[in-house]
Amino acid sequence: NKLVQAGVDLSDFPILQTKTHGKRLVYLDSAATAQKPLPVLDAVRHYYEEENANPHRGNYELSVLATERYEEARALTRAFINAKEDAEIIFTRNTTESLNLIAYSYGMHFIQEGDEIVLSIAEHHSNLIPWQQVAKARGATLKYLYLDKNGRITEEEINEKITEKTRLVAIVHVSNVLGTVNPVKEIVNKAHNVGAVAVVDLAQSIPHFPVDVQDIDADFAVFSGHKMLSPMGIGVLYGKRELLEKMPPFLFGGDMIEYVYEQEATFAPLPAKFEAGTQNVGGAVGLAAAIRYIQKVGYDRIREIDSKLVHYAFSRLRELDYITIYGDGGAGNRCGVISFNIRDAHPHDVASILDADGVAIRAGHHCAQPLLRYLGINATCRASFYFYNTPEDVDTFVESVKKVRGVLGYGSK
Ligand code: PMP
């Protein structure tokens, strides 16, 4: 009973065959979290059924097996983002924890009074609030790269804001609100030219296109497994060895030590130094299966499907003159996401009306309040697409959108 569309076996995603409010589920919230294919679910189940034990601790076969699965996942992740060595891959819970690790372990120790930290105004709160905390604690200043009218960060803005005073630049690769792809390579390069370290948030890019951390030359890069098909609760921090070596541990406890005395302790080498306590091996196994799934489908196909869906949805929404679409003037540099508003309709009302038709979209500030304030709005509707969506999903979504003004009593125009 295969349901193959554009080369993707949709029957791999059982949740997409379920109903919501008696209607076929049209899931357009993959920017929040992706749905999980059967090979990922099977891998996690297999791990718990046949291989589960606490890794790195036991001398018995099962524990050795769990350790192997965990370290295999690390090796696969290393290759996936082209890091130099496995020890540069630290498993965390999610992007947020990875960023907090960098902020607390690097920021709180290496940012000094008077230093400047540069972010973009489009950062997700998880790449913004940790830096506010660092700036406050260390007496540093936060500066922002603002966007032009198409949602882009211009070269002039980069050159103006990143200066000799800049010690750290933290930048999102793809905006979770606008879908714009930032020129991270140029930004990292500029950061390095002034002697700053660069942190790149891959949460919204790595689900959609390949990322090579050595090519970008990021000092740190972070992402969450759950936005790229894996279970929740597993995330990745990539860091260059020389930086990770000089950073103190973030969390202290079991597994991250070498020798412990009454008053002192020494810490384990990388990556264990940053992985205190029992780790999420099942999550890492799921992440490995997700990477394999993405590699099987292929990023070329993923990009082609994503891009077709976004272009199609964009052109259909564009026909409706009561809709404002945010970000890039065209569908061009837009990755997986369309943020929009319907005239006179509150985004929460829009999302509820669509929900009744089985269409799941997100409404709100998308954890990017400074960006929305900068755009002069409080909230948007956000439809986000992934390669398991279909043109039929877009049609259902647009038909539902067309009903909104009528339902709210404004007439459909
Ligand atoms: N950064 C970006 C760009 C995101 O879209 C998200 C998730 N919405 C995050 C960071 C935070 O990810 P998580 O909640 O998995 O930590």
Coordinates of C-alpha atoms and ligand atoms in Angstrom, one line a residue:
N1 CA 0.0 0.0 0.0
K2 CA 2.6 2.5 -1.1
L3 CA 1.8 6.1 -1.6
V4 CA 4.7 7.4 -3.6
Q5 CA 4.8 11.0 -4.7
A6 CA 7.6 12.8 -6.3
G7 CA 9.9 9.8 -5.4
V8 CA 9.0 10.0 -1.7
D9 CA 7.1 7.2 -0.1
L10 CA 4.5 9.0 1.9
S11 CA 3.3 5.8 3.6
D12 CA 6.6 6.2 5.5
F13 CA 4.8 8.9 7.5
P14 CA 1.8 7.3 9.2
I15 CA 0.7 10.5 10.9
L16 CA 0.0 12.1 7.5
Q17 CA -2.6 9.5 6.9
T18 CA -4.5 10.4 10.1
K19 CA -7.4 12.7 10.4
T20 CA -8.0 15.8 12.5
H21 CA -11.5 17.2 13.0
G22 CA -12.6 14.4 10.7
K23 CA -10.5 15.9 7.8
R24 CA -7.3 14.7 6.2
L25 CA -4.4 16.2 8.2
V26 CA -2.5 18.8 6.2
Y27 CA 0.5 19.4 8.2
L28 CA 2.1 22.7 7.5
D29 CA 4.1 23.3 10.6
S30 CA 7.4 21.4 9.9
A31 CA 9.4 24.5 10.9
A32 CA 8.2 23.8 14.4
T33 CA 8.9 20.1 14.2
A34 CA 9.0 17.6 11.4
Q35 CA 7.0 14.4 11.3
K36 CA 8.9 11.1 11.7
P37 CA 9.2 8.4 9.1
L38 CA 8.8 4.7 9.9
P39 CA 12.5 3.9 9.5
V40 CA 13.2 6.4 12.3
L41 CA 10.5 5.1 14.6
D42 CA 11.6 1.5 13.8
A43 CA 15.2 2.3 14.6
V44 CA 14.3 3.8 18.0
R45 CA 12.0 0.8 18.8
H46 CA 14.6 -1.7 17.8
Y47 CA 17.1 0.0 20.0
Y48 CA 14.9 -0.1 23.0
E49 CA 13.7 -3.7 22.3
E50 CA 17.2 -5.2 21.8
E51 CA 20.0 -2.8 22.6
N52 CA 19.1 -0.6 25.5
A53 CA 21.6 -0.1 28.3
N54 CA 23.5 2.8 29.9
P55 CA 26.4 3.5 27.5
H56 CA 30.0 4.1 28.5
R57 CA 29.5 2.4 31.8
G58 CA 28.9 -1.3 31.7
N59 CA 31.4 -4.0 30.9
Y60 CA 28.7 -6.3 29.6
E61 CA 27.8 -6.8 26.0
L62 CA 24.5 -4.8 26.0
S63 CA 26.2 -1.7 27.4
V64 CA 29.0 -2.0 24.9
L65 CA 26.3 -2.3 22.1
A66 CA 24.5 0.9 23.4
T67 CA 27.9 2.7 23.4
E68 CA 28.5 1.6 19.9
R69 CA 25.1 2.8 18.7
Y70 CA 25.7 6.2 20.4
E71 CA 29.2 6.6 18.9
E72 CA 28.0 5.5 15.5
A73 CA 25.4 8.2 15.6
R74 CA 28.2 10.7 16.5
A75 CA 30.3 9.5 13.6
L76 CA 27.4 9.7 11.2
T77 CA 26.6 13.2 12.4
R78 CA 30.2 14.3 11.9
A79 CA 30.2 13.1 8.3
F80 CA 26.7 14.6 7.7
I81 CA 28.0 18.2 8.5
N82 CA 31.6 17.4 7.5
A83 CA 33.2 18.2 10.8
K84 CA 36.8 17.2 11.1
E85 CA 36.5 14.7 13.9
D86 CA 33.9 13.0 16.0
A87 CA 35.1 14.7 19.2
E88 CA 33.8 18.0 17.8
I89 CA 30.2 16.7 17.9
I90 CA 28.5 17.1 21.2
F91 CA 25.0 15.7 21.7
T92 CA 22.6 18.0 23.6
R93 CA 18.8 18.1 23.9
N94 CA 18.2 20.6 21.2
T95 CA 19.4 23.9 19.5
T96 CA 18.5 25.8 22.6
E97 CA 20.7 23.7 24.9
S98 CA 23.5 23.9 22.4
L99 CA 23.3 27.7 22.3
N100 CA 23.2 27.9 26.1
L101 CA 26.2 25.7 26.3
I102 CA 28.1 28.0 24.1
A103 CA 26.9 31.1 25.9
Y104 CA 27.6 29.8 29.4
S105 CA 30.8 28.0 28.6
Y106 CA 32.4 30.2 26.0
G107 CA 30.5 33.5 26.4
M108 CA 30.6 33.8 30.2
H109 CA 34.4 33.1 30.2
F110 CA 35.8 34.7 27.1
I111 CA 33.6 37.8 26.4
Q112 CA 35.0 40.8 28.3
E113 CA 33.7 44.2 29.4
G114 CA 33.4 46.5 26.4
D115 CA 33.3 43.7 23.9
E116 CA 30.5 43.6 21.3
I117 CA 28.3 40.7 20.4
V118 CA 26.6 40.9 17.0
L119 CA 23.3 39.1 16.2
S120 CA 20.8 39.5 13.5
I121 CA 17.4 41.0 14.3
A122 CA 15.9 37.8 12.9
E123 CA 17.3 35.5 15.6
H124 CA 15.0 33.0 17.3
H125 CA 14.8 33.8 21.1
S126 CA 17.1 30.8 21.7
N127 CA 20.0 32.6 19.9
L128 CA 19.2 35.9 21.5
I129 CA 18.4 35.6 25.2
P130 CA 21.5 33.6 26.0
W131 CA 23.6 36.4 24.5
Q132 CA 21.6 39.0 26.4
Q133 CA 22.5 37.1 29.6
V134 CA 26.2 37.0 28.6
A135 CA 26.2 40.8 27.7
K136 CA 24.6 41.7 31.0
A137 CA 26.9 39.5 33.1
R138 CA 30.1 40.5 31.3
G139 CA 29.4 44.2 30.6
A140 CA 29.4 43.6 26.8
T141 CA 27.1 45.3 24.2
L142 CA 24.7 43.6 21.9
K143 CA 24.4 44.9 18.4
Y144 CA 22.1 43.8 15.7
L145 CA 22.3 43.3 11.9
Y146 CA 19.0 44.8 10.6
L147 CA 17.3 43.6 7.4
D148 CA 16.6 45.5 4.2
K149 CA 13.0 45.7 2.9
N150 CA 13.3 42.2 1.4
G151 CA 14.4 40.7 4.6
R152 CA 18.1 40.4 3.6
I153 CA 21.2 41.3 5.5
T154 CA 23.3 43.5 3.2
E155 CA 27.0 43.6 2.9
E156 CA 27.0 47.3 4.1
E157 CA 25.2 46.2 7.2
I158 CA 27.7 43.4 7.8
N159 CA 30.7 45.8 7.3
E160 CA 29.2 48.5 9.5
K161 CA 28.2 46.3 12.5
I162 CA 31.0 43.7 12.7
T163 CA 34.0 45.7 13.8
E164 CA 37.3 45.4 15.7
K165 CA 35.2 45.5 18.9
T166 CA 33.2 42.4 17.9
R167 CA 34.2 39.3 19.8
L168 CA 31.3 37.0 18.9
V169 CA 28.8 36.9 16.0
A170 CA 25.7 34.6 16.3
I171 CA 23.6 34.3 13.2
V172 CA 20.7 32.2 12.0
H173 CA 21.3 30.4 8.7
V174 CA 17.6 30.3 7.7
S175 CA 15.0 32.6 9.4
N176 CA 12.2 30.6 11.0
V177 CA 9.8 33.5 10.3
L178 CA 10.8 34.7 6.8
G179 CA 12.5 31.6 5.4
T180 CA 15.3 33.9 4.1
V181 CA 18.7 32.3 3.7
N182 CA 21.4 34.5 5.3
P183 CA 24.9 34.9 3.8
V184 CA 26.5 33.0 6.6
K185 CA 29.8 32.4 4.8
E186 CA 30.3 36.1 4.3
I187 CA 29.3 36.9 7.9
V188 CA 31.6 34.2 9.4
N189 CA 34.4 35.5 7.2
K190 CA 33.9 39.0 8.3
A191 CA 33.8 37.8 12.0
H192 CA 37.1 36.1 11.5
N193 CA 38.6 39.1 9.8
V194 CA 38.0 41.1 13.0
G195 CA 39.1 38.2 15.3
A196 CA 35.6 37.2 16.5
V197 CA 34.2 33.7 16.8
A198 CA 31.0 32.9 14.8
V199 CA 28.1 30.8 15.9
V200 CA 25.6 29.6 13.2
D201 CA 22.1 28.4 14.0
L202 CA 21.3 25.6 11.5
A203 CA 17.9 24.7 13.0
Q204 CA 16.0 25.7 9.9
S205 CA 18.6 25.1 7.2
I206 CA 19.8 21.6 7.8
P207 CA 16.4 20.0 7.3
H208 CA 16.3 21.5 3.8
F209 CA 19.8 21.6 2.4
P210 CA 23.3 20.2 3.1
V211 CA 25.5 22.1 5.4
D212 CA 29.3 21.8 5.5
V213 CA 30.6 23.4 8.7
Q214 CA 34.2 23.5 7.4
D215 CA 33.1 25.2 4.2
I216 CA 31.1 27.8 6.2
D217 CA 34.1 27.8 8.6
A218 CA 31.7 28.2 11.6
D219 CA 33.4 28.1 15.0
F220 CA 30.2 26.7 16.4
A221 CA 27.1 25.3 14.7
V222 CA 23.9 24.0 16.3
F223 CA 20.7 22.2 15.3
S224 CA 17.9 20.1 16.7
G225 CA 17.2 16.5 15.5
H226 CA 13.4 16.9 15.8
K227 CA 13.2 19.4 12.9
M228 CA 15.0 17.0 10.6
L229 CA 12.8 13.8 11.2
S230 CA 14.4 12.5 14.4
P231 CA 12.7 12.2 17.8
M232 CA 12.6 15.2 20.1
G233 CA 15.2 15.5 22.8
I234 CA 18.4 15.1 20.7
G235 CA 20.3 18.1 19.4
V236 CA 23.8 18.8 18.2
L237 CA 26.6 21.2 19.0
Y238 CA 29.5 21.3 16.6
G239 CA 32.5 23.2 17.8
K240 CA 36.1 23.5 16.6
R241 CA 38.4 21.5 18.8
E242 CA 40.6 24.3 19.8
L243 CA 37.7 26.3 21.2
L244 CA 36.0 23.3 22.9
E245 CA 39.3 22.4 24.5
K246 CA 39.7 25.8 26.2
M247 CA 36.1 26.0 27.4
P248 CA 35.1 24.8 30.8
P249 CA 32.4 22.2 31.1
F250 CA 28.8 23.4 31.1
L251 CA 27.1 20.7 33.2
F252 CA 28.9 18.8 35.9
G253 CA 28.3 15.2 37.1
G254 CA 28.7 11.7 36.0
D255 CA 30.4 10.6 32.8
M256 CA 32.2 14.0 32.2
I257 CA 35.0 13.4 34.7
E258 CA 38.4 11.7 34.8
Y259 CA 39.3 11.7 38.5
V260 CA 37.2 13.0 41.4
Y261 CA 38.6 13.9 44.8
E262 CA 36.9 15.4 47.8
Q263 CA 37.7 19.0 46.8
E264 CA 38.7 18.8 43.2
A265 CA 37.9 16.9 40.0
T266 CA 39.5 16.6 36.5
F267 CA 37.4 16.4 33.5
A268 CA 37.1 13.9 30.6
P269 CA 38.5 14.7 27.2
L270 CA 36.1 15.8 24.4
P271 CA 33.3 15.0 23.7
A272 CA 32.5 13.5 27.1
K273 CA 33.5 16.7 28.9
F274 CA 30.3 18.3 27.6
E275 CA 28.0 15.3 28.0
A276 CA 27.3 15.0 31.7
G277 CA 24.9 12.4 33.0
T278 CA 23.0 9.6 31.1
Q279 CA 22.7 10.5 27.5
N280 CA 19.7 10.2 25.1
V281 CA 21.0 7.1 23.2
G282 CA 17.6 6.3 21.8
G283 CA 17.4 9.9 20.5
A284 CA 20.9 9.6 19.0
V285 CA 19.9 6.3 17.3
G286 CA 16.8 8.2 16.0
L287 CA 19.0 11.0 14.7
A288 CA 21.2 8.6 12.9
A289 CA 18.2 7.0 11.3
A290 CA 16.9 10.4 10.3
I291 CA 20.3 11.3 8.7
R292 CA 20.1 8.0 6.7
Y293 CA 16.6 8.7 5.7
I294 CA 17.5 12.2 4.4
Q295 CA 20.5 10.7 2.6
K296 CA 18.3 8.1 1.0
V297 CA 15.7 10.6 -0.2
G298 CA 18.6 13.0 -1.1
Y299 CA 18.9 16.7 -0.5
D300 CA 18.6 17.4 -4.2
R301 CA 15.1 15.9 -4.2
I302 CA 14.2 17.5 -0.9
R303 CA 15.2 20.9 -2.2
E304 CA 13.3 20.4 -5.4
I305 CA 10.1 19.4 -3.7
D306 CA 10.4 22.1 -1.0
S307 CA 11.0 24.8 -3.5
K308 CA 8.2 23.7 -5.8
L309 CA 5.7 23.7 -2.9
V310 CA 6.8 27.1 -1.6
H311 CA 6.7 28.6 -5.1
Y312 CA 3.2 27.1 -5.7
A313 CA 1.8 28.3 -2.4
F314 CA 3.4 31.7 -2.8
S315 CA 1.9 32.2 -6.2
R316 CA -1.5 31.1 -5.1
L317 CA -1.5 33.4 -2.0
R318 CA -0.2 36.2 -4.2
E319 CA -3.5 36.1 -6.1
L320 CA -5.4 37.2 -3.0
D321 CA -5.0 40.9 -2.6
Y322 CA -6.0 40.9 1.1
I323 CA -2.9 38.9 2.0
T324 CA 0.5 40.4 3.0
I325 CA 3.5 38.1 2.7
Y326 CA 6.5 38.9 4.8
G327 CA 10.2 38.7 3.8
D328 CA 11.6 38.4 0.4
G329 CA 9.6 40.2 -2.3
G330 CA 9.5 36.9 -4.3
A331 CA 9.5 33.2 -3.6
G332 CA 13.2 33.2 -4.6
N333 CA 15.5 33.0 -1.6
R334 CA 12.8 31.4 0.6
C335 CA 13.4 28.2 2.4
G336 CA 10.4 26.1 3.4
V337 CA 8.5 28.9 5.1
I338 CA 5.8 31.5 4.2
S339 CA 4.7 34.0 6.8
F340 CA 1.6 36.0 6.0
N341 CA -1.3 37.9 7.4
I342 CA -4.9 38.2 6.1
R343 CA -6.4 41.7 6.3
D344 CA -8.5 42.3 9.4
A345 CA -7.9 38.8 10.6
H346 CA -6.0 37.9 13.7
P347 CA -3.5 35.1 13.0
H348 CA -4.9 33.0 15.9
D349 CA -8.4 33.2 14.3
V350 CA -6.9 32.2 10.9
A351 CA -5.1 29.2 12.5
S352 CA -8.3 28.1 14.2
I353 CA -10.4 28.4 11.0
L354 CA -7.7 26.4 9.1
D355 CA -7.5 23.9 11.9
A356 CA -11.2 23.1 11.4
D357 CA -10.4 22.2 7.8
G358 CA -7.6 19.9 8.9
V359 CA -4.8 22.4 8.1
A360 CA -2.2 22.8 10.8
I361 CA -0.3 26.1 10.6
R362 CA 1.4 28.2 13.2
A363 CA 0.3 31.6 14.4
G364 CA 2.0 34.0 16.7
H365 CA 5.4 35.6 17.2
H366 CA 7.4 32.4 16.4
C367 CA 9.9 33.0 19.2
A368 CA 11.2 36.0 17.3
Q369 CA 9.6 39.1 19.0
P370 CA 12.4 41.5 18.1
L371 CA 12.0 40.6 14.4
L372 CA 8.2 41.1 14.5
R373 CA 8.6 44.4 16.3
Y374 CA 11.1 45.4 13.7
L375 CA 8.6 44.5 11.0
G376 CA 5.9 46.5 12.9
I377 CA 3.6 43.6 13.5
N378 CA 2.6 41.5 16.5
A379 CA 2.0 38.1 14.9
T380 CA 1.9 36.3 11.6
C381 CA 0.5 33.1 10.3
R382 CA 3.2 30.7 9.2
A383 CA 2.8 27.8 6.8
S384 CA 5.9 25.7 6.5
F385 CA 6.6 22.9 4.1
Y386 CA 8.7 19.8 3.9
F387 CA 9.2 17.1 1.3
Y388 CA 6.4 15.0 2.5
N389 CA 3.9 17.7 1.7
T390 CA 2.1 17.7 -1.7
P391 CA 0.5 20.2 -4.1
E392 CA -2.8 18.9 -2.9
D393 CA -1.9 20.1 0.6
V394 CA -1.2 23.5 -0.8
D395 CA -4.6 23.5 -2.5
T396 CA -6.5 22.5 0.7
F397 CA -4.5 25.2 2.6
V398 CA -5.3 28.0 0.0
E399 CA -9.0 27.0 -0.2
S400 CA -9.2 27.3 3.6
V401 CA -7.4 30.6 3.6
K402 CA -10.0 31.9 1.1
K403 CA -12.8 31.2 3.6
V404 CA -11.3 33.1 6.5
R405 CA -12.6 36.6 5.8
G406 CA -16.0 35.3 5.1
V407 CA -16.1 33.3 8.3
L408 CA -15.1 36.4 10.2
G409 CA -17.9 38.4 8.6
Y410 CA -15.9 40.6 6.3
G411 CA -17.0 39.2 3.0
S412 CA -14.5 37.1 1.1
K413 CA -12.7 40.0 -0.6
Ligands
PMP1 N1 16.6 28.5 16.1 C1 15.7 28.4 15.1 C2 16.0 29.2 13.8 C3 14.5 27.7 15.3 O1 13.6 27.7 14.3 C4 14.3 27.0 16.5 C5 13.0 26.2 16.7 N2 11.8 26.9 16.3 C6 15.2 27.1 17.5 C7 16.4 27.8 17.2 C8 15.1 26.4 18.7 O2 15.0 25.0 18.6 P1 14.6 24.0 19.8 O3 13.3 24.5 20.3 O4 14.6 22.7 19.1 O5 15.7 24.2 20.8

